[in-house]
Short mmCIF file of C-alpha atoms in Angstrom, two decimals:
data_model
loop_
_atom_site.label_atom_id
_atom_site.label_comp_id
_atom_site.label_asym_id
_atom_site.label_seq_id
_atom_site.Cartn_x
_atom_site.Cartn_y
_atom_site.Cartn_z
CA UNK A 1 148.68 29.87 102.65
CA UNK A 2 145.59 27.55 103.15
CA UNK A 3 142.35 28.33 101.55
CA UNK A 4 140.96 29.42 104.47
CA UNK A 5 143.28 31.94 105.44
CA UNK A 6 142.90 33.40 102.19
CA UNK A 7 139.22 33.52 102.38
CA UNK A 8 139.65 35.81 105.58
CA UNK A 9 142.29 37.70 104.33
CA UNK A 10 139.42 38.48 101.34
CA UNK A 11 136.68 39.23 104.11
CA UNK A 12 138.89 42.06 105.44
CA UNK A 13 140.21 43.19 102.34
CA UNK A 14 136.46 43.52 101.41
CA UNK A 15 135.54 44.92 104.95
CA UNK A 16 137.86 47.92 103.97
CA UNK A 17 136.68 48.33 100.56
CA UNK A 18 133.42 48.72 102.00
CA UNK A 19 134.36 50.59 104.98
CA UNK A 20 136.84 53.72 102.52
CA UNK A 21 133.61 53.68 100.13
CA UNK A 22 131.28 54.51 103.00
CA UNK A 23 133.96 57.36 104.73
CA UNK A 24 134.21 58.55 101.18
CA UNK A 25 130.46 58.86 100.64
CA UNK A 26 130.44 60.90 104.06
CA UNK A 27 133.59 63.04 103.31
CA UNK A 28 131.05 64.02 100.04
CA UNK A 29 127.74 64.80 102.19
CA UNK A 30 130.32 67.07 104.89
CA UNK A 31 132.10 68.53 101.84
CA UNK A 32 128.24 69.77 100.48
CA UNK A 33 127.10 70.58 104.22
CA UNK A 34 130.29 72.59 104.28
CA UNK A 35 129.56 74.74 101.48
CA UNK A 36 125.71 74.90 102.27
CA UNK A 37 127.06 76.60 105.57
CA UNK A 38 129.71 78.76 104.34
CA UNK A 39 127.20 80.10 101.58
CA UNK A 40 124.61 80.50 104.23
CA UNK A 41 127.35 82.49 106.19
CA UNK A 42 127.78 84.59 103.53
CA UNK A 43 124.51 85.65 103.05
CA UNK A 44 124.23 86.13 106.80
CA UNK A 45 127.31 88.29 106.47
CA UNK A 46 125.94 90.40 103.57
CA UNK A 47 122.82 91.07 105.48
CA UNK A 48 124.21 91.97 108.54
CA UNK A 49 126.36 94.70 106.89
CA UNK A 50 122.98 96.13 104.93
CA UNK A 51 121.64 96.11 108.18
CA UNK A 52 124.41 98.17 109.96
CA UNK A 53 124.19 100.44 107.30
CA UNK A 54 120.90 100.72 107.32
CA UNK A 55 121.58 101.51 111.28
CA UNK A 56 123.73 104.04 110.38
CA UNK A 57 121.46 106.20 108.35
CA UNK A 58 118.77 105.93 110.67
CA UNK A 59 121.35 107.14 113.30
CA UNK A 60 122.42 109.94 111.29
CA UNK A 61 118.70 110.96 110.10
CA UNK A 62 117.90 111.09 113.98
CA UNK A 63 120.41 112.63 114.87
CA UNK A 64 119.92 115.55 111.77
CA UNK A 65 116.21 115.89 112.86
CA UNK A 66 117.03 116.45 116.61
CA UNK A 67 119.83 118.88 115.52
CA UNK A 68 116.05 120.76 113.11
CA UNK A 69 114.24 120.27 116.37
CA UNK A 70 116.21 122.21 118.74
CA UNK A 71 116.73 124.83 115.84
CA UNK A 72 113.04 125.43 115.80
CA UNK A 73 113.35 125.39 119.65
CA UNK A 74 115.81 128.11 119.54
CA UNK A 75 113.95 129.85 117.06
CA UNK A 76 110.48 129.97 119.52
CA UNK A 77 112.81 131.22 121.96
CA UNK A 78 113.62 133.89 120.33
CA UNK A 79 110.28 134.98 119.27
CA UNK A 80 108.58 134.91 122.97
#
């Protein structure tokens, strides 16, 4: 092999050195975006299901004080 052709052969061996160190640098940033998101999904997850609960009780508290109010209805019904 002549000098220069090994010279070349170093360029690209170099090139894709530099090239795997830089995809590996960016398969480090995704892998930390990744978990960013997925723990940010969680959270979104958790408070989502403390909100439908929180729907639910409402739900049932309205529908206990409409079940009082036409009680009392009934009651004044009565009483006229």
């Amino acid at each position: 092999m002549s000098l220069e052709m090994l010279e070349k052969l170093e360029a690209k061996v170099q090139m894709a050195v530099d090239t795997i160190s830089l995809l590996q640098m960016e398969i480090e940033e995704l892998k930390e975006k990744n978990d960013s998101l997925a723990s940010e999904a969680q959270e979104l997850r958790s408070g989502r299901e403390a909100l439908e609960q929180d729907n639910h009780k409402l739900r049932n508290d309205h529908a206990a004080w409409q079940e009082r109010v036409r009680a009392l209805l009934g009651k004044m019904e009565h009483v006229e």
